[in-house]
PDB file of C-alpha atoms and ligand atoms in Angstrom:
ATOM      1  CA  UNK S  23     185.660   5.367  70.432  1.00  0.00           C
ATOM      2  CA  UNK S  24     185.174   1.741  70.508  1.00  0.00           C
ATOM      3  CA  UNK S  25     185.737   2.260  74.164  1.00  0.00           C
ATOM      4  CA  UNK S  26     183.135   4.473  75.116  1.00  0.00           C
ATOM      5  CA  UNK S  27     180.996   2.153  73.074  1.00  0.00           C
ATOM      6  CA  UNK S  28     181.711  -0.707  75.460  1.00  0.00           C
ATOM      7  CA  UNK S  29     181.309   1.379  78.560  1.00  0.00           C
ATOM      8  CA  UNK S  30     177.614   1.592  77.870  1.00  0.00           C
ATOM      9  CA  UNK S  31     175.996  -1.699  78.614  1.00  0.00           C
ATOM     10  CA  UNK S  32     172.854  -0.932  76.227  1.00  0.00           C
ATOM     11  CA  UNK S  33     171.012   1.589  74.403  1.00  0.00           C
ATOM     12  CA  UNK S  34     167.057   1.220  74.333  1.00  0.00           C
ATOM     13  CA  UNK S  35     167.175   3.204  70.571  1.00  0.00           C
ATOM     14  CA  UNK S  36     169.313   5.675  68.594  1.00  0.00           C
ATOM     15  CA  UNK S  37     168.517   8.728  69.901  1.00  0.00           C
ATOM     16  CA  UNK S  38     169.436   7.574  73.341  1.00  0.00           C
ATOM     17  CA  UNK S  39     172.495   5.977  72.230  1.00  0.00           C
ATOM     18  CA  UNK S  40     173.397   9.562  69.916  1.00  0.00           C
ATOM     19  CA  UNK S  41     172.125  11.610  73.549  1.00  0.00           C
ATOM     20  CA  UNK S  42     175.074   9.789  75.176  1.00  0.00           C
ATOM     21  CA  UNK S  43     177.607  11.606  72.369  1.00  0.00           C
ATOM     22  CA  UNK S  44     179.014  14.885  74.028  1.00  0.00           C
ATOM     23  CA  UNK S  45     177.650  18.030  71.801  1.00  0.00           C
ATOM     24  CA  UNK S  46     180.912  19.900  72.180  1.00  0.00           C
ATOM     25  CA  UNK S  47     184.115  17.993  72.819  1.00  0.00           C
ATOM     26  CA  UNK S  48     186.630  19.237  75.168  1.00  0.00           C
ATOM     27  CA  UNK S  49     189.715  18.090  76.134  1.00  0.00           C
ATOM     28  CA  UNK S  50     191.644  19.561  79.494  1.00  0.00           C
ATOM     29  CA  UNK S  51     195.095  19.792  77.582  1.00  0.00           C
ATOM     30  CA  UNK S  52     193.947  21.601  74.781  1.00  0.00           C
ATOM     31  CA  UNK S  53     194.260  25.542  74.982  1.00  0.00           C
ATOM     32  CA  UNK S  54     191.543  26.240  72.551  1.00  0.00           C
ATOM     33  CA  UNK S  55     189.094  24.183  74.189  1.00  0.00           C
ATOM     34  CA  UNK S  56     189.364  25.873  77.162  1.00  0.00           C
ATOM     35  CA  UNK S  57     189.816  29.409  75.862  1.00  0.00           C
ATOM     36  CA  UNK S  58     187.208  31.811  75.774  1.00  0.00           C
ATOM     37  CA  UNK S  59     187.818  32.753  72.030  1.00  0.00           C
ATOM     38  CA  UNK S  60     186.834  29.515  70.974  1.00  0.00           C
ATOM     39  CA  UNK S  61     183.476  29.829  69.712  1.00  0.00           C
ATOM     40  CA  UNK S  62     184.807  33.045  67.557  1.00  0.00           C
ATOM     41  CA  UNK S  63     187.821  30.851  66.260  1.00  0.00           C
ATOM     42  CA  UNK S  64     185.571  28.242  65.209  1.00  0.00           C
ATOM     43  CA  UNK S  65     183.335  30.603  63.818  1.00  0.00           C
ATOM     44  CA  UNK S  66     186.839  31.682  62.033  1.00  0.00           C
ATOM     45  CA  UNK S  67     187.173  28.593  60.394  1.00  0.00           C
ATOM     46  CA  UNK S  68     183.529  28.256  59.142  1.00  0.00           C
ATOM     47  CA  UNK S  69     183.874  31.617  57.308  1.00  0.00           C
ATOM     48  CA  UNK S  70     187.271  30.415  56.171  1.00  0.00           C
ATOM     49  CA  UNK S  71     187.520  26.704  55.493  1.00  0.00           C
ATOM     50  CA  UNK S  72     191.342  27.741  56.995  1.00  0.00           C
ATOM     51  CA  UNK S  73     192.888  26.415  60.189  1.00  0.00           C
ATOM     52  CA  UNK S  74     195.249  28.652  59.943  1.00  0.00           C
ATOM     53  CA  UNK S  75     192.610  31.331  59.493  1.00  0.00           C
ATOM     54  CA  UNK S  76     191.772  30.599  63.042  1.00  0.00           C
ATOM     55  CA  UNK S  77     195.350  30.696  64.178  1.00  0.00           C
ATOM     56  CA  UNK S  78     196.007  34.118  63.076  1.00  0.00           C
ATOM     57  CA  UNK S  79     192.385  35.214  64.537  1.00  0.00           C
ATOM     58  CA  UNK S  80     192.824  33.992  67.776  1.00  0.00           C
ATOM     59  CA  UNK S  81     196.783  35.832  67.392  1.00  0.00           C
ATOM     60  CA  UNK S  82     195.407  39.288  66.622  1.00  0.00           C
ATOM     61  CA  UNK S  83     193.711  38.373  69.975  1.00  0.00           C
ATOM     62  CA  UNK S  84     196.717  37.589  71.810  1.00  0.00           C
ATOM     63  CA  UNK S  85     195.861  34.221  72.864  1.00  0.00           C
ATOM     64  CA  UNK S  86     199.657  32.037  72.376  1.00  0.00           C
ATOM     65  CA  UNK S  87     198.393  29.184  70.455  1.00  0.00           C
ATOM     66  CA  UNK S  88     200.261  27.531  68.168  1.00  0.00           C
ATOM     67  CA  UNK S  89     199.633  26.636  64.226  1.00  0.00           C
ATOM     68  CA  UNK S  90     199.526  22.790  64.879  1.00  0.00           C
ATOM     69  CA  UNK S  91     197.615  22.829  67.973  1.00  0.00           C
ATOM     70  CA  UNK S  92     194.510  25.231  66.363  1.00  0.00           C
ATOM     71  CA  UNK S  93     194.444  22.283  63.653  1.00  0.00           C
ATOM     72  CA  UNK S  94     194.648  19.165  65.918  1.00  0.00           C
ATOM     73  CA  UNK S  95     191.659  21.292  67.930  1.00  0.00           C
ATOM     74  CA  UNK S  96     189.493  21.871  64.972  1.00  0.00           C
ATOM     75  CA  UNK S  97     190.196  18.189  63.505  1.00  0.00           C
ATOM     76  CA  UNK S  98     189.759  16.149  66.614  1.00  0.00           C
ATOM     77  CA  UNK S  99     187.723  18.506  69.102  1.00  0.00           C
ATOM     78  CA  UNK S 100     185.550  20.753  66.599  1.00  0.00           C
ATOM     79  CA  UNK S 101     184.914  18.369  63.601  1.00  0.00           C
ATOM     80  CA  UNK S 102     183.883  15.715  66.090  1.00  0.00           C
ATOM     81  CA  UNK S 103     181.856  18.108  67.825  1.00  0.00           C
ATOM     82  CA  UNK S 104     180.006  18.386  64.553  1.00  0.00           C
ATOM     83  CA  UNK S 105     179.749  14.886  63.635  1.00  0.00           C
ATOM     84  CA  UNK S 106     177.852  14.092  66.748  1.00  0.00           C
ATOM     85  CA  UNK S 107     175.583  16.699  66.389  1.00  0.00           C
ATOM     86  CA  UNK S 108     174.530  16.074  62.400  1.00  0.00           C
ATOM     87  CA  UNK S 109     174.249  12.216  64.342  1.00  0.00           C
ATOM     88  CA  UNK S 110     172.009  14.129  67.035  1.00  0.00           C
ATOM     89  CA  UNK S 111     170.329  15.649  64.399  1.00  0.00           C
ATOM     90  CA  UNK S 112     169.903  12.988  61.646  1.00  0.00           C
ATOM     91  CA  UNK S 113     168.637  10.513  64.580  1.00  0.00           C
ATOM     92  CA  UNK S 114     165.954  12.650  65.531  1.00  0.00           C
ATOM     93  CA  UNK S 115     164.536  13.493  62.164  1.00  0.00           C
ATOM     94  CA  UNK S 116     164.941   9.545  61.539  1.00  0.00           C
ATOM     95  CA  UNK S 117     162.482   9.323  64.481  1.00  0.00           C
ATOM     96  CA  UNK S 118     159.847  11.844  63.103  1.00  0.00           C
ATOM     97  CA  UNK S 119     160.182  10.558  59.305  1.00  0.00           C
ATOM     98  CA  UNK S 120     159.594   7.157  60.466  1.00  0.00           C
ATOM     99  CA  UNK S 121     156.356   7.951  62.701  1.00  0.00           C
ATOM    100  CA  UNK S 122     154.945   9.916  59.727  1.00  0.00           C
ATOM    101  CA  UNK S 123     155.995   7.823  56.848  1.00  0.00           C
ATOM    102  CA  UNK S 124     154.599   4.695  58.501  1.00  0.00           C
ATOM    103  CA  UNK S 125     151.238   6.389  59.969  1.00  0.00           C
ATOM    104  CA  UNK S 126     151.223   7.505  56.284  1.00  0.00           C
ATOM    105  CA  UNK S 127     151.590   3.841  54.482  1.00  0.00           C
ATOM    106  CA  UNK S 128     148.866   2.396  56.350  1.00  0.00           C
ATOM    107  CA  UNK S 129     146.438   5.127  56.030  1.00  0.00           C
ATOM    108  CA  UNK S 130     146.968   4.993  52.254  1.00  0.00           C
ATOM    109  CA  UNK S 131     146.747   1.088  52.226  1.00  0.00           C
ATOM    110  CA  UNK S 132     143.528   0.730  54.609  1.00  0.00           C
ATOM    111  CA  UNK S 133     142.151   3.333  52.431  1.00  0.00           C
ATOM    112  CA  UNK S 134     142.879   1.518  49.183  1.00  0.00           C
ATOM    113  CA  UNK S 135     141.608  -2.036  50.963  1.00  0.00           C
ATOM    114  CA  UNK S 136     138.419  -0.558  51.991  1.00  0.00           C
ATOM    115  CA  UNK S 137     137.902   1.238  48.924  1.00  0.00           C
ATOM    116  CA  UNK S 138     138.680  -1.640  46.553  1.00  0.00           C
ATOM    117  CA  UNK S 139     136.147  -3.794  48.940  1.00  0.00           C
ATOM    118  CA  UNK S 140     133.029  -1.359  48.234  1.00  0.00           C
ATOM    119  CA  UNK S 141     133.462  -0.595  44.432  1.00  0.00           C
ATOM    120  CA  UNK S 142     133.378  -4.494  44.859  1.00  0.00           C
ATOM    121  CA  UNK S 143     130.427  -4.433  46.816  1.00  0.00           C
ATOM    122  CA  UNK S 144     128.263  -1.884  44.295  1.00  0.00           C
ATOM    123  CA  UNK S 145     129.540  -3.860  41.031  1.00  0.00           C
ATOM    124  CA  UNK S 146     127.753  -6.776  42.504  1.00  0.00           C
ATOM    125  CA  UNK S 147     124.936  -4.663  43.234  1.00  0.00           C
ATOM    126  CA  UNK S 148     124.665  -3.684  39.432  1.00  0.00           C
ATOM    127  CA  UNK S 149     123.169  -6.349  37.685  1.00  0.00           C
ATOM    128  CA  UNK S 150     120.365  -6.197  39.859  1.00  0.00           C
ATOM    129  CA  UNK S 151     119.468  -2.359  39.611  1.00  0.00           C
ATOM    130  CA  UNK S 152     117.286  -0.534  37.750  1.00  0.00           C
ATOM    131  CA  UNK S 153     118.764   1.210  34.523  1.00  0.00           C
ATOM    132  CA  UNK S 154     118.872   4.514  36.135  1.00  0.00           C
ATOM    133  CA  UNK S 155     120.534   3.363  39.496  1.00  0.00           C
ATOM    134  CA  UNK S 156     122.818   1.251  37.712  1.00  0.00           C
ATOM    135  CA  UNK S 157     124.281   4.557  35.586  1.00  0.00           C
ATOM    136  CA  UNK S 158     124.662   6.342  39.066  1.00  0.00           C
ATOM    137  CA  UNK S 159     126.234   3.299  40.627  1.00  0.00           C
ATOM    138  CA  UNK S 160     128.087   2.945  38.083  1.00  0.00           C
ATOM    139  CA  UNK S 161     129.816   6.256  37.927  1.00  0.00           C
ATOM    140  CA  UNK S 162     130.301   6.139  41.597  1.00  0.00           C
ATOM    141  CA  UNK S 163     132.887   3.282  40.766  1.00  0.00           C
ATOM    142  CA  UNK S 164     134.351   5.059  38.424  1.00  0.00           C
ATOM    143  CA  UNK S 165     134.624   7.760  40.994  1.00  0.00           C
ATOM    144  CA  UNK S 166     136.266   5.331  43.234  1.00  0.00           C
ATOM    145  CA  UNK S 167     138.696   3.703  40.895  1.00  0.00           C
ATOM    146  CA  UNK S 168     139.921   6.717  40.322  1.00  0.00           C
ATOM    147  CA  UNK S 169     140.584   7.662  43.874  1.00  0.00           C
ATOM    148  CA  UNK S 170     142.058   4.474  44.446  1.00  0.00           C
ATOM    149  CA  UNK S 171     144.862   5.573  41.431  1.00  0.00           C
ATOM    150  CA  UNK S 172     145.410   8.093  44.040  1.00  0.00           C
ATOM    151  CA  UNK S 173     146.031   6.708  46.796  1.00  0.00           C
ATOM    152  CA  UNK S 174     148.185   4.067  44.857  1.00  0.00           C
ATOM    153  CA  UNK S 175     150.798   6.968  43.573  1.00  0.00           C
ATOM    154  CA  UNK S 176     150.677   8.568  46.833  1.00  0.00           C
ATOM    155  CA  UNK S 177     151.755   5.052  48.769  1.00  0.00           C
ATOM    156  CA  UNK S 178     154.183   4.726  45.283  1.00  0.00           C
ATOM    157  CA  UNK S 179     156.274   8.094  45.949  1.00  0.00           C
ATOM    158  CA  UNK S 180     156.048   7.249  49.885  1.00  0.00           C
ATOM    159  CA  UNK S 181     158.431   4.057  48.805  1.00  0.00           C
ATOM    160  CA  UNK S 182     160.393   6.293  46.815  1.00  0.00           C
ATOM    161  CA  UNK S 183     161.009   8.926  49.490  1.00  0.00           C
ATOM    162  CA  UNK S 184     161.892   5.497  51.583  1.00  0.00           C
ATOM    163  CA  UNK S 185     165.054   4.754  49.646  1.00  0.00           C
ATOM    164  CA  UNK S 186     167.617   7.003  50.796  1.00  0.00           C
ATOM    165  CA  UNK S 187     166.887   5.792  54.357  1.00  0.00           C
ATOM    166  CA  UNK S 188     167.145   2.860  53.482  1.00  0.00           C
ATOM    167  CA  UNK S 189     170.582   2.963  51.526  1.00  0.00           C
ATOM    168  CA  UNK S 190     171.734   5.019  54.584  1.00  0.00           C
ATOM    169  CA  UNK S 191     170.818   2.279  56.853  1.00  0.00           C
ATOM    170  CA  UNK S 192     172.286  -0.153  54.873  1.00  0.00           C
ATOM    171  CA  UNK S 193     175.424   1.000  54.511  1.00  0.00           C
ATOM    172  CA  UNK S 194     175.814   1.930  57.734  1.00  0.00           C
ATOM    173  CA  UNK S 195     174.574  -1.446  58.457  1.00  0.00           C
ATOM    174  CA  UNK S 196     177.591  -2.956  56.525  1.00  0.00           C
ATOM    175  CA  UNK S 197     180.194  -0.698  58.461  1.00  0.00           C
ATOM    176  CA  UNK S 198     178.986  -1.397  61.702  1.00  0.00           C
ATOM    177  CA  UNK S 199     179.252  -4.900  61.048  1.00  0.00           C
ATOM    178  CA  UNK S 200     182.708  -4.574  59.599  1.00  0.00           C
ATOM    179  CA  UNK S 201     183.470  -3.078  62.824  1.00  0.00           C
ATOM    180  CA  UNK S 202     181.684  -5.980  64.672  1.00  0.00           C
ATOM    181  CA  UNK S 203     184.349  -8.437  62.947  1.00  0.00           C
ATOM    182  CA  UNK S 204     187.761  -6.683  63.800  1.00  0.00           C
ATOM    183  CA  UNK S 205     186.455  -5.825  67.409  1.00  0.00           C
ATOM    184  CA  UNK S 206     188.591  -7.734  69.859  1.00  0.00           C
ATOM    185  CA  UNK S 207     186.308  -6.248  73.137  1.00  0.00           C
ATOM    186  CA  UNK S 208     183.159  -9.073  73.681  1.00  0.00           C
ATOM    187  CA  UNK S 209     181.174  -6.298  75.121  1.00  0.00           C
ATOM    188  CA  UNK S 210     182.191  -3.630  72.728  1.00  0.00           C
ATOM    189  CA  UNK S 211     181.256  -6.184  69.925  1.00  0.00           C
ATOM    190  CA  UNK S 212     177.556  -6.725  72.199  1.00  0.00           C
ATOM    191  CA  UNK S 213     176.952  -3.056  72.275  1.00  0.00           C
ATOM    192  CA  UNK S 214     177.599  -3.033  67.988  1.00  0.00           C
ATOM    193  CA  UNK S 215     174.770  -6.093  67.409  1.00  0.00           C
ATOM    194  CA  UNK S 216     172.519  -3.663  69.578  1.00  0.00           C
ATOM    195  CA  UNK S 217     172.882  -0.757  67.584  1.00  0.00           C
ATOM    196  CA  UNK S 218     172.295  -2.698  65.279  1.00  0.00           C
ATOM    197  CA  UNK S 219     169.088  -4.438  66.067  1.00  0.00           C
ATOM    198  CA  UNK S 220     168.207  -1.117  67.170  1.00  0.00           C
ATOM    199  CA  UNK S 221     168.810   0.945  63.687  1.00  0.00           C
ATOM    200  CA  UNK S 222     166.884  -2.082  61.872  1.00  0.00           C
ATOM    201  CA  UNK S 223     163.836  -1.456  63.938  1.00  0.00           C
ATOM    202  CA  UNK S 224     163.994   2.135  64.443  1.00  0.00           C
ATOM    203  CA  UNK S 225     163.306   2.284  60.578  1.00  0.00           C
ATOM    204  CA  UNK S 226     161.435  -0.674  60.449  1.00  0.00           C
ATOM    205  CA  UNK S 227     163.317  -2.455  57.424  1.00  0.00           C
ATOM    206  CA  UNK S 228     162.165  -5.642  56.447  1.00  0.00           C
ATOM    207  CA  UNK S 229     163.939  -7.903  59.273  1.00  0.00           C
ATOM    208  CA  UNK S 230     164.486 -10.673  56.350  1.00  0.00           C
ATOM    209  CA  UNK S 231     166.847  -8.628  54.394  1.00  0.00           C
ATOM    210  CA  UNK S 232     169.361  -8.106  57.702  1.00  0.00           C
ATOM    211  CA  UNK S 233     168.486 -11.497  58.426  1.00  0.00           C
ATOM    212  CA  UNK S 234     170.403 -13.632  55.789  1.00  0.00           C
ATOM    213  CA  UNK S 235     173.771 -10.979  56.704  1.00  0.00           C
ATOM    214  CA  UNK S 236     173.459 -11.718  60.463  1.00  0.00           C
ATOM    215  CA  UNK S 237     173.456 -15.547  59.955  1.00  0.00           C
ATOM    216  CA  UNK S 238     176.407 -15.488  56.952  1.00  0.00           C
TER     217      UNK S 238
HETATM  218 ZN1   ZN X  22     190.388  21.374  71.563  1.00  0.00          ZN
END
């Protein structure tokens, strides 16, 4: 893996980099890879949770493949498979979540700016109002506080909804940089720092926090 890392000079953002993973891994001196029951095996061992499952399958078929070799294909050419397409997968919801998420923040936050500035506006307006005007204007405040509480929970559970993300990132954060320190390849260890860079922005994470681990 860290190989095909280092092939790859650069990656302008995550989905590119997760485009670049292979959706179905296939190896020329595996038999199941390249046998036309392999889809139906696999399928096999979803239904199952059994290699062996799939051996017997793909026997009642009367394909000679061995015991061993239907595991070894479902650990390193199927379960890989899968990991790069939850990446594919995970990457591109990332991509949507962010876009909405942020368009989201700052809608909620300009509204709660400009709302704040004209309740601001009418109580200085008060004291120089008739009675009369002064009850209406004075309800329309009221009318606006209140919608600013709304806005204010909505940009609250927005933060919330944030925090898996940006655990996820973190930790993933960490490991890559774990990585960074026992790689012995200068370009494989170039190609980890952009991935990084590249995660921290994609989710737009205050740069500070990453900041302090990159210098340390
Ligand atoms: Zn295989």
């Amino acid at each position: 893996m860290p190989n095909d890392l280092a092939k790859q000079e650069k990656y302008n953002d995550l989905e590119e980099f997760v485009q670049s993973l292979s959706e179905t891994m296939t190896s020329p001196t595996c038999k199941l890879c390249n046998s036309s029951n392999r889809k139906a095996a696999e399928a096999e061992y979803e239904r199952t949770s059994n290699a062996s499952a799939a051996y017997r399958f793909l026997k009642d078929k009367g394909e000679d493949i061995s015991n061993a070799a239907v595991s070894a294909h479902i650990n390193n050419h199927y379960k890989k498979s899968q990991v790069h397409n939850n990446l594919k997968e995970f990457a591109s919801d990332l991509a949507k979540w962010s876009q909405l998420s942020n368009d989201d923040e700052l809608l909620y936050t300009r509204f709660v700016k400009m709302l704040n500035m004209e309740a601001n506006l009418l109580q200085a307006e008060n004291a120089s109002l008739p009675l009369p005007e002064r009850r209406r204007n004075t309800e329309l405040i009221l009318k606006i506080g209140q919608q600013i509480t709304v806005f204010k929970t909505e940009l609250k559970k927005l933060q919330v909804e944030k925090r898996p993300v940006e655990i996820f990132v973190d930790t993933l954060n960490r490991i890559i940089r774990v990585k960074m320190a026992d790689a012995q390849n200068q370009e494989t260890k170039k190609v980890l720092a952009d991935l990084v860079d590249q995660l921290v922005r994609e989710v737009e994470i205050i740069p500070d926090k990453f900041k302090d681990k990159e210098e340390a």
